[in-house]
CSV table of N, CA and C in Angstrom, one decimal:
chain,number,residue,atom,x,y,z
A,1,MET,N,-15.8,17.4,-14.6
A,1,MET,CA,-15.8,16.0,-14.3
A,1,MET,C,-15.6,15.8,-12.8
A,2,ARG,N,-16.4,15.0,-12.2
A,2,ARG,CA,-16.3,14.7,-10.8
A,2,ARG,C,-15.7,13.4,-10.5
A,3,ILE,N,-14.9,13.3,-9.5
A,3,ILE,CA,-14.4,12.0,-9.0
A,3,ILE,C,-15.4,11.5,-8.0
A,4,PRO,N,-15.8,10.2,-8.2
A,4,PRO,CA,-16.8,9.6,-7.3
A,4,PRO,C,-16.3,9.5,-5.9
A,5,MET,N,-17.1,9.7,-4.9
A,5,MET,CA,-16.8,9.6,-3.5
A,5,MET,C,-16.0,8.3,-3.2
A,6,LYS,N,-16.5,7.2,-3.8
A,6,LYS,CA,-15.8,6.0,-3.4
A,6,LYS,C,-14.4,5.9,-3.9
A,7,VAL,N,-14.0,6.6,-5.0
A,7,VAL,CA,-12.7,6.7,-5.5
A,7,VAL,C,-11.9,7.6,-4.5
A,8,ASP,N,-12.5,8.8,-4.1
A,8,ASP,CA,-11.8,9.7,-3.2
A,8,ASP,C,-11.5,8.9,-1.9
A,9,TYR,N,-12.5,8.3,-1.3
A,9,TYR,CA,-12.3,7.5,-0.1
A,9,TYR,C,-11.3,6.4,-0.2
A,10,GLY,N,-11.3,5.7,-1.4
A,10,GLY,CA,-10.3,4.6,-1.6
A,10,GLY,C,-8.9,5.2,-1.7
A,11,VAL,N,-8.7,6.2,-2.4
A,11,VAL,CA,-7.4,6.8,-2.5
A,11,VAL,C,-6.9,7.3,-1.1
A,12,ARG,N,-7.8,8.0,-0.4
A,12,ARG,CA,-7.4,8.5,1.0
A,12,ARG,C,-7.0,7.3,1.9
A,13,ALA,N,-7.8,6.2,1.8
A,13,ALA,CA,-7.5,5.0,2.6
A,13,ALA,C,-6.1,4.4,2.2
A,14,LEU,N,-5.9,4.3,0.9
A,14,LEU,CA,-4.6,3.7,0.5
A,14,LEU,C,-3.4,4.6,0.9
A,15,VAL,N,-3.6,5.9,0.7
A,15,VAL,CA,-2.5,6.9,1.1
A,15,VAL,C,-2.3,6.8,2.6
A,16,ASP,N,-3.4,6.6,3.4
A,16,ASP,CA,-3.3,6.5,4.9
A,16,ASP,C,-2.4,5.2,5.2
A,17,LEU,N,-2.8,4.1,4.5
A,17,LEU,CA,-2.0,2.9,4.8
A,17,LEU,C,-0.5,3.0,4.4
A,18,ALA,N,-0.3,3.7,3.2
A,18,ALA,CA,1.1,3.9,2.8
A,18,ALA,C,1.9,4.8,3.7
A,19,GLY,N,1.2,5.6,4.4
A,19,GLY,CA,1.9,6.6,5.3
A,19,GLY,C,2.1,6.1,6.7
A,20,GLN,N,1.8,4.8,7.0
A,20,GLN,CA,2.0,4.3,8.3
A,20,GLN,C,3.4,4.0,8.6
A,21,PRO,N,3.9,4.2,9.8
A,21,PRO,CA,5.3,3.9,10.1
A,21,PRO,C,5.7,2.5,9.8
A,22,ASP,N,4.8,1.6,10.1
A,22,ASP,CA,5.1,0.1,9.8
A,22,ASP,C,4.0,-0.3,8.8
A,23,VAL,N,4.3,-0.3,7.5
A,23,VAL,CA,3.3,-0.6,6.5
A,23,VAL,C,2.8,-2.1,6.5
A,24,HIS,N,3.5,-2.9,7.3
A,24,HIS,CA,3.1,-4.3,7.4
A,24,HIS,C,2.2,-4.6,8.6
A,25,ARG,N,2.0,-3.6,9.5
A,25,ARG,CA,1.1,-3.8,10.6
A,25,ARG,C,-0.3,-3.4,10.2
A,26,PRO,N,-1.3,-4.3,10.4
A,26,PRO,CA,-2.6,-4.0,10.0
A,26,PRO,C,-3.2,-2.8,10.7
A,27,VAL,N,-4.0,-2.0,10.0
A,27,VAL,CA,-4.6,-0.8,10.5
A,27,VAL,C,-6.2,-1.1,10.5
A,28,ARG,N,-6.8,-0.8,11.6
A,28,ARG,CA,-8.2,-1.0,11.7
A,28,ARG,C,-9.0,0.0,10.8
A,29,THR,N,-10.2,-0.4,10.3
A,29,THR,CA,-11.0,0.5,9.5
A,29,THR,C,-11.4,1.7,10.3
A,30,ALA,N,-11.7,1.5,11.6
A,30,ALA,CA,-12.1,2.7,12.4
A,30,ALA,C,-11.0,3.7,12.5
A,31,ASP,N,-9.7,3.3,12.6
A,31,ASP,CA,-8.6,4.2,12.7
A,31,ASP,C,-8.5,5.0,11.4
A,32,ILE,N,-8.6,4.3,10.3
A,32,ILE,CA,-8.5,5.0,9.0
A,32,ILE,C,-9.6,6.0,8.8
A,33,ALA,N,-10.8,5.5,9.2
A,33,ALA,CA,-12.0,6.4,9.1
A,33,ALA,C,-11.9,7.6,9.9
A,34,GLY,N,-11.4,7.5,11.1
A,34,GLY,CA,-11.2,8.6,12.0
A,34,GLY,C,-10.2,9.6,11.5
A,35,ARG,N,-9.1,9.1,11.1
A,35,ARG,CA,-8.1,10.0,10.6
A,35,ARG,C,-8.5,10.7,9.3
A,36,GLN,N,-9.2,10.0,8.4
A,36,GLN,CA,-9.6,10.6,7.1
A,36,GLN,C,-11.0,11.2,7.1
A,37,GLY,N,-11.7,11.2,8.2
A,37,GLY,CA,-13.0,11.8,8.2
A,37,GLY,C,-14.0,11.1,7.2
A,38,ILE,N,-13.9,9.8,7.2
A,38,ILE,CA,-14.8,9.0,6.3
A,38,ILE,C,-15.7,8.2,7.1
A,39,PRO,N,-17.0,8.2,6.8
A,39,PRO,CA,-18.0,7.3,7.5
A,39,PRO,C,-17.5,5.8,7.5
A,40,GLU,N,-17.4,5.2,8.6
A,40,GLU,CA,-16.8,3.9,8.7
A,40,GLU,C,-17.6,2.8,7.9
A,41,PRO,N,-19.0,2.8,7.9
A,41,PRO,CA,-19.7,1.8,7.1
A,41,PRO,C,-19.4,1.9,5.6
A,42,TYR,N,-19.3,3.2,5.1
A,42,TYR,CA,-19.0,3.3,3.7
A,42,TYR,C,-17.5,3.0,3.4
A,43,LEU,N,-16.6,3.3,4.3
A,43,LEU,CA,-15.2,3.0,4.1
A,43,LEU,C,-15.1,1.4,4.1
A,44,ASP,N,-15.8,0.8,5.0
A,44,ASP,CA,-15.7,-0.7,5.0
A,44,ASP,C,-16.1,-1.3,3.6
A,45,GLN,N,-17.1,-0.7,3.0
A,45,GLN,CA,-17.5,-1.2,1.6
A,45,GLN,C,-16.3,-1.0,0.6
A,46,VAL,N,-15.7,0.2,0.7
A,46,VAL,CA,-14.6,0.5,-0.2
A,46,VAL,C,-13.4,-0.4,0.0
A,47,LEU,N,-13.1,-0.6,1.3
A,47,LEU,CA,-12.0,-1.5,1.6
A,47,LEU,C,-12.3,-2.9,1.2
A,48,THR,N,-13.5,-3.4,1.3
A,48,THR,CA,-13.9,-4.7,0.9
A,48,THR,C,-13.6,-4.9,-0.6
A,49,THR,N,-13.9,-3.9,-1.4
A,49,THR,CA,-13.6,-3.9,-2.9
A,49,THR,C,-12.1,-3.9,-3.1
A,50,LEU,N,-11.4,-3.0,-2.4
A,50,LEU,CA,-9.9,-3.0,-2.6
A,50,LEU,C,-9.3,-4.3,-2.3
A,51,ASN,N,-9.8,-5.0,-1.2
A,51,ASN,CA,-9.3,-6.3,-0.9
A,51,ASN,C,-9.7,-7.3,-1.9
A,52,LYS,N,-10.9,-7.3,-2.4
A,52,LYS,CA,-11.3,-8.3,-3.4
A,52,LYS,C,-10.5,-8.2,-4.7
A,53,PHE,N,-10.0,-7.0,-5.0
A,53,PHE,CA,-9.2,-6.8,-6.3
A,53,PHE,C,-7.7,-6.8,-6.0
A,54,GLY,N,-7.3,-7.1,-4.8
A,54,GLY,CA,-5.9,-7.3,-4.5
A,54,GLY,C,-5.1,-6.1,-4.3
A,55,LEU,N,-5.7,-5.0,-4.0
A,55,LEU,CA,-4.9,-3.8,-3.7
A,55,LEU,C,-4.5,-3.7,-2.2
A,56,ILE,N,-5.3,-4.3,-1.4
A,56,ILE,CA,-5.0,-4.4,0.0
A,56,ILE,C,-5.3,-5.8,0.5
A,57,SER,N,-4.7,-6.2,1.6
A,57,SER,CA,-5.0,-7.5,2.3
A,57,SER,C,-5.7,-7.1,3.6
A,58,SER,N,-6.8,-7.8,3.8
A,58,SER,CA,-7.6,-7.6,5.0
A,58,SER,C,-7.6,-8.8,5.9
A,59,ARG,N,-7.6,-8.6,7.2
A,59,ARG,CA,-7.7,-9.7,8.1
A,59,ARG,C,-8.6,-9.3,9.3
A,60,ARG,N,-9.5,-10.2,9.6
A,60,ARG,CA,-10.5,-10.0,10.7
A,60,ARG,C,-9.9,-10.4,12.1
A,61,GLY,N,-10.5,-9.9,13.1
A,61,GLY,CA,-10.1,-10.3,14.4
A,61,GLY,C,-9.4,-9.2,15.2
A,62,PRO,N,-9.0,-9.5,16.5
A,62,PRO,CA,-8.5,-8.5,17.4
A,62,PRO,C,-7.2,-7.9,16.8
A,63,GLN,N,-6.4,-8.7,16.1
A,63,GLN,CA,-5.1,-8.2,15.5
A,63,GLN,C,-5.3,-7.9,14.0
A,64,GLY,N,-6.6,-7.8,13.6
A,64,GLY,CA,-6.9,-7.6,12.2
A,64,GLY,C,-6.8,-6.2,11.8
A,65,GLY,N,-7.1,-6.0,10.5
A,65,GLY,CA,-7.0,-4.7,9.9
A,65,GLY,C,-6.6,-4.8,8.4
A,66,HIS,N,-6.1,-3.8,7.9
A,66,HIS,CA,-5.8,-3.7,6.5
A,66,HIS,C,-4.3,-3.3,6.3
A,67,VAL,N,-3.7,-3.8,5.3
A,67,VAL,CA,-2.3,-3.4,4.8
A,67,VAL,C,-2.4,-3.4,3.3
A,68,LEU,N,-1.4,-2.7,2.7
A,68,LEU,CA,-1.3,-2.7,1.3
A,68,LEU,C,-0.9,-4.1,0.8
A,69,ALA,N,-1.4,-4.6,-0.2
A,69,ALA,CA,-1.1,-5.9,-0.7
A,69,ALA,C,0.2,-5.9,-1.5
A,70,ARG,N,0.7,-4.7,-1.9
A,70,ARG,CA,2.0,-4.6,-2.6
A,70,ARG,C,2.5,-3.2,-2.3
A,71,ALA,N,3.7,-2.9,-2.8
A,71,ALA,CA,4.3,-1.6,-2.5
A,71,ALA,C,3.4,-0.5,-3.0
A,72,ALA,N,3.4,0.6,-2.3
A,72,ALA,CA,2.6,1.8,-2.7
A,72,ALA,C,3.1,2.3,-4.1
A,73,ALA,N,4.3,2.1,-4.4
A,73,ALA,CA,4.9,2.6,-5.6
A,73,ALA,C,4.4,1.7,-6.8
A,74,ASP,N,3.8,0.6,-6.5
A,74,ASP,CA,3.3,-0.3,-7.6
A,74,ASP,C,1.8,-0.2,-7.8
A,75,ILE,N,1.1,0.7,-7.0
A,75,ILE,CA,-0.3,0.9,-7.2
A,75,ILE,C,-0.6,2.3,-7.8
A,76,THR,N,-1.1,2.3,-9.0
A,76,THR,CA,-1.3,3.5,-9.7
A,76,THR,C,-2.8,4.0,-9.4
A,77,LEU,N,-2.9,5.3,-9.6
A,77,LEU,CA,-4.3,5.9,-9.5
A,77,LEU,C,-5.2,5.3,-10.5
A,78,ASP,N,-4.7,5.0,-11.7
A,78,ASP,CA,-5.5,4.4,-12.7
A,78,ASP,C,-6.1,3.1,-12.3
A,79,GLU,N,-5.3,2.3,-11.6
A,79,GLU,CA,-5.8,1.0,-11.1
A,79,GLU,C,-6.8,1.2,-10.0
A,80,VAL,N,-6.6,2.2,-9.1
A,80,VAL,CA,-7.6,2.5,-8.1
A,80,VAL,C,-8.9,2.9,-8.7
A,81,VAL,N,-8.9,3.8,-9.7
A,81,VAL,CA,-10.1,4.3,-10.3
A,81,VAL,C,-10.8,3.2,-11.0
A,82,ALA,N,-10.1,2.4,-11.8
A,82,ALA,CA,-10.7,1.2,-12.5
A,82,ALA,C,-11.3,0.2,-11.5
A,83,THR,N,-10.7,0.0,-10.4
A,83,THR,CA,-11.2,-0.9,-9.4
A,83,THR,C,-12.5,-0.4,-8.8
A,84,LEU,N,-12.5,0.9,-8.4
A,84,LEU,CA,-13.6,1.4,-7.7
A,84,LEU,C,-14.8,2.0,-8.5
A,85,ASP,N,-14.4,2.4,-9.7
A,85,ASP,CA,-15.4,3.1,-10.6
A,85,ASP,C,-15.5,2.5,-12.0
A,86,GLY,N,-14.7,1.6,-12.3
A,86,GLY,CA,-14.7,1.1,-13.7
A,86,GLY,C,-14.0,2.1,-14.6
A,87,ARG,N,-14.1,1.9,-15.9
A,87,ARG,CA,-13.6,2.8,-16.9
A,87,ARG,C,-14.7,3.5,-17.6
A,88,ASN,N,-15.0,4.7,-17.1
A,88,ASN,CA,-16.1,5.4,-17.7
A,88,ASN,C,-15.6,6.7,-18.5
A,89,PRO,N,-15.8,6.6,-19.8
A,89,PRO,CA,-15.4,7.8,-20.6
A,89,PRO,C,-16.3,9.0,-20.3
A,90,PRO,N,-15.9,10.2,-20.6
A,90,PRO,CA,-16.7,11.4,-20.4
A,90,PRO,C,-18.0,11.3,-21.2
A,91,LEU,N,-17.9,10.7,-22.4
A,91,LEU,CA,-19.1,10.5,-23.2
A,91,LEU,C,-19.1,9.1,-23.8
A,92,GLU,N,-20.3,8.5,-23.9
A,92,GLU,CA,-20.3,7.1,-24.4
A,92,GLU,C,-19.7,6.9,-25.7
A,93,CYS,N,-19.8,7.9,-26.6
A,93,CYS,CA,-19.4,7.7,-28.0
A,93,CYS,C,-17.9,7.7,-28.1
A,94,ILE,N,-17.1,8.0,-27.1
A,94,ILE,CA,-15.7,8.0,-27.1
A,94,ILE,C,-15.2,6.5,-27.3
A,95,ASP,N,-15.8,5.6,-26.6
A,95,ASP,CA,-15.4,4.2,-26.7
A,95,ASP,C,-16.2,3.5,-27.8
A,96,ASP,N,-17.4,4.0,-28.1
A,96,ASP,CA,-18.3,3.3,-29.1
A,96,ASP,C,-19.0,4.3,-29.9
A,97,ALA,N,-18.4,4.6,-31.1
A,97,ALA,CA,-19.0,5.6,-32.0
A,97,ALA,C,-20.4,5.3,-32.5
A,98,THR,N,-20.8,4.0,-32.4
A,98,THR,CA,-22.1,3.7,-32.8
A,98,THR,C,-23.2,4.2,-31.9
A,99,GLU,N,-22.8,4.7,-30.7
A,99,GLU,CA,-23.7,5.2,-29.7
A,99,GLU,C,-24.4,6.5,-30.2
A,100,CYS,N,-23.8,7.2,-31.1
A,100,CYS,CA,-24.3,8.5,-31.6
A,100,CYS,C,-24.3,8.6,-33.1
A,101,ALA,N,-25.5,9.0,-33.6
A,101,ALA,CA,-25.6,9.2,-35.1
A,101,ALA,C,-24.7,10.3,-35.6
A,102,LEU,N,-24.3,11.2,-34.7
A,102,LEU,CA,-23.5,12.4,-35.1
A,102,LEU,C,-22.0,12.1,-35.0
A,103,SER,N,-21.6,11.0,-34.5
A,103,SER,CA,-20.2,10.8,-34.2
A,103,SER,C,-19.2,11.0,-35.3
A,104,GLY,N,-19.7,10.8,-36.5
A,104,GLY,CA,-18.8,11.0,-37.7
A,104,GLY,C,-18.5,12.4,-38.0
A,105,CYS,N,-19.3,13.3,-37.6
A,105,CYS,CA,-19.1,14.7,-37.8
A,105,CYS,C,-19.1,15.6,-36.6
A,106,CYS,N,-18.9,15.0,-35.4
A,106,CYS,CA,-19.0,15.7,-34.2
A,106,CYS,C,-17.6,16.2,-33.7
A,107,ALA,N,-17.4,17.5,-33.6
A,107,ALA,CA,-16.1,18.0,-33.2
A,107,ALA,C,-15.8,17.8,-31.7
A,108,GLN,N,-16.8,17.8,-30.9
A,108,GLN,CA,-16.5,17.7,-29.5
A,108,GLN,C,-16.1,16.3,-29.1
A,109,ARG,N,-16.4,15.3,-29.8
A,109,ARG,CA,-15.9,13.9,-29.5
A,109,ARG,C,-14.4,13.8,-29.4
A,110,ASP,N,-13.7,14.5,-30.4
A,110,ASP,CA,-12.3,14.5,-30.4
A,110,ASP,C,-11.7,15.2,-29.1
A,111,ILE,N,-12.3,16.3,-28.7
A,111,ILE,CA,-11.9,17.1,-27.6
A,111,ILE,C,-12.0,16.2,-26.3
A,112,TRP,N,-13.2,15.6,-26.2
A,112,TRP,CA,-13.4,14.7,-25.0
A,112,TRP,C,-12.5,13.5,-24.9
A,113,ARG,N,-12.1,13.0,-26.1
A,113,ARG,CA,-11.1,11.9,-26.1
A,113,ARG,C,-9.8,12.5,-25.7
A,114,ASP,N,-9.4,13.7,-26.1
A,114,ASP,CA,-8.1,14.3,-25.7
A,114,ASP,C,-8.1,14.5,-24.2
A,115,VAL,N,-9.3,14.9,-23.6
A,115,VAL,CA,-9.4,15.1,-22.2
A,115,VAL,C,-9.2,13.8,-21.5
A,116,GLU,N,-9.9,12.8,-21.9
A,116,GLU,CA,-9.8,11.4,-21.3
A,116,GLU,C,-8.4,10.9,-21.4
A,117,GLU,N,-7.7,11.1,-22.5
A,117,GLU,CA,-6.3,10.7,-22.6
A,117,GLU,C,-5.4,11.4,-21.7
A,118,ALA,N,-5.6,12.7,-21.5
A,118,ALA,CA,-4.7,13.5,-20.6
A,118,ALA,C,-4.9,13.1,-19.2
A,119,ILE,N,-6.2,12.8,-18.8
A,119,ILE,CA,-6.4,12.4,-17.4
A,119,ILE,C,-5.8,11.0,-17.3
A,120,HIS,N,-6.0,10.1,-18.2
A,120,HIS,CA,-5.4,8.8,-18.1
A,120,HIS,C,-3.9,8.8,-18.0
A,121,ALA,N,-3.2,9.7,-18.7
A,121,ALA,CA,-1.8,9.8,-18.7
A,121,ALA,C,-1.3,10.2,-17.2
A,122,VAL,N,-2.1,11.0,-16.6
A,122,VAL,CA,-1.7,11.4,-15.2
A,122,VAL,C,-2.0,10.2,-14.3
A,123,LEU,N,-3.1,9.6,-14.4
A,123,LEU,CA,-3.5,8.4,-13.5
A,123,LEU,C,-2.5,7.3,-13.6
A,124,ILE,N,-2.0,7.0,-14.8
A,124,ILE,CA,-1.1,5.8,-15.0
A,124,ILE,C,0.3,6.1,-14.5
A,125,THR,N,0.6,7.4,-14.3
A,125,THR,CA,2.0,7.8,-13.9
A,125,THR,C,2.0,8.2,-12.4
A,126,THR,N,0.9,8.3,-11.8
A,126,THR,CA,0.8,8.7,-10.4
A,126,THR,C,0.5,7.5,-9.5
A,127,THR,N,1.4,7.3,-8.5
A,127,THR,CA,1.2,6.1,-7.6
A,127,THR,C,0.7,6.5,-6.2
A,128,ILE,N,0.3,5.6,-5.5
A,128,ILE,CA,-0.1,5.8,-4.1
A,128,ILE,C,1.1,6.3,-3.3
A,129,ALA,N,2.3,5.8,-3.6
A,129,ALA,CA,3.6,6.3,-3.0
A,129,ALA,C,3.8,7.8,-3.3
A,130,ASP,N,3.5,8.2,-4.5
A,130,ASP,CA,3.6,9.6,-4.9
A,130,ASP,C,2.7,10.5,-4.0
A,131,LEU,N,1.5,10.0,-3.9
A,131,LEU,CA,0.5,10.8,-3.1
A,131,LEU,C,0.9,10.8,-1.6
A,132,ALA,N,1.4,9.7,-1.1
A,132,ALA,CA,1.8,9.6,0.3
A,132,ALA,C,3.0,10.5,0.6
A,133,GLU,N,3.9,10.6,-0.4
A,133,GLU,CA,5.0,11.6,-0.2
A,133,GLU,C,4.5,13.0,-0.2
A,134,ARG,N,3.6,13.3,-1.1
A,134,ARG,CA,3.0,14.7,-1.2
A,134,ARG,C,2.3,15.0,0.1
A,135,GLN,N,1.5,14.0,0.6
A,135,GLN,CA,0.8,14.2,1.9
A,135,GLN,C,1.7,14.4,3.0
A,136,GLN,N,2.8,13.7,3.1
A,136,GLN,CA,3.8,13.8,4.2
A,136,GLN,C,4.4,15.2,4.1
A,137,ALA,N,4.8,15.6,2.9
A,137,ALA,CA,5.4,17.0,2.7
A,137,ALA,C,4.4,18.1,3.2
A,138,ARG,N,3.2,17.9,2.9
A,138,ARG,CA,2.2,19.0,3.2
A,138,ARG,C,1.9,19.0,4.7
A,139,THR,N,1.9,17.9,5.4
A,139,THR,CA,1.7,17.9,6.8
A,139,THR,C,2.9,18.2,7.6
A,140,ALA,N,4.1,17.9,7.0
A,140,ALA,CA,5.3,18.2,7.7
A,140,ALA,C,5.8,19.6,7.5
A,141,ALA,N,5.3,20.3,6.5
A,141,ALA,CA,5.8,21.7,6.2
A,141,ALA,C,5.3,22.6,7.3
A,142,PRO,N,6.2,23.5,7.8
A,142,PRO,CA,5.8,24.5,8.8
A,142,PRO,C,4.8,25.5,8.2
A,143,LEU,N,3.9,26.0,9.0
A,143,LEU,CA,3.0,27.0,8.5
A,143,LEU,C,3.7,28.3,8.5
A,144,THR,N,3.4,29.1,7.5
A,144,THR,CA,3.9,30.4,7.4
A,144,THR,C,2.8,31.4,7.3
A,145,PHE,N,2.9,32.5,8.0
A,145,PHE,CA,1.8,33.4,8.1
A,145,PHE,C,2.3,34.7,7.5
A,146,ALA,N,1.4,35.4,6.7
A,146,ALA,CA,1.8,36.7,6.1
A,146,ALA,C,1.8,37.7,7.3
A,147,SER,N,2.7,38.6,7.2
A,147,SER,CA,2.8,39.6,8.2
A,147,SER,C,2.2,40.9,7.8
């Protein structure tokens, strides 16, 4: 299963905003794009969607930029994925058994449902704050080299 690029970029942007020293100070798209290695025009589209759905607040102008619309601990990965990619099951028949004539006797449908539920369980319990803390720990940890 692949995570769409727009979800990856959206999560990276939200973690970037959550990791700012002053989370109430707007951050420019260009600054996020530069730090995260994301093409600015594509990031702008992702940020527009995040703003439209209330995950961030965006302001134009010289003092403009983006801030989290609410605490990073209140934004789950499940919400980010749903906002940027919708709710797409691994197979159509998981949500709608009428999509497949074999659904009544198909063994793999149950497995894919289990996979979807396991992923969903992680997404609903992981927040942007969790990822920001992990990111900070990884970038703050000293490098150790094997001798």
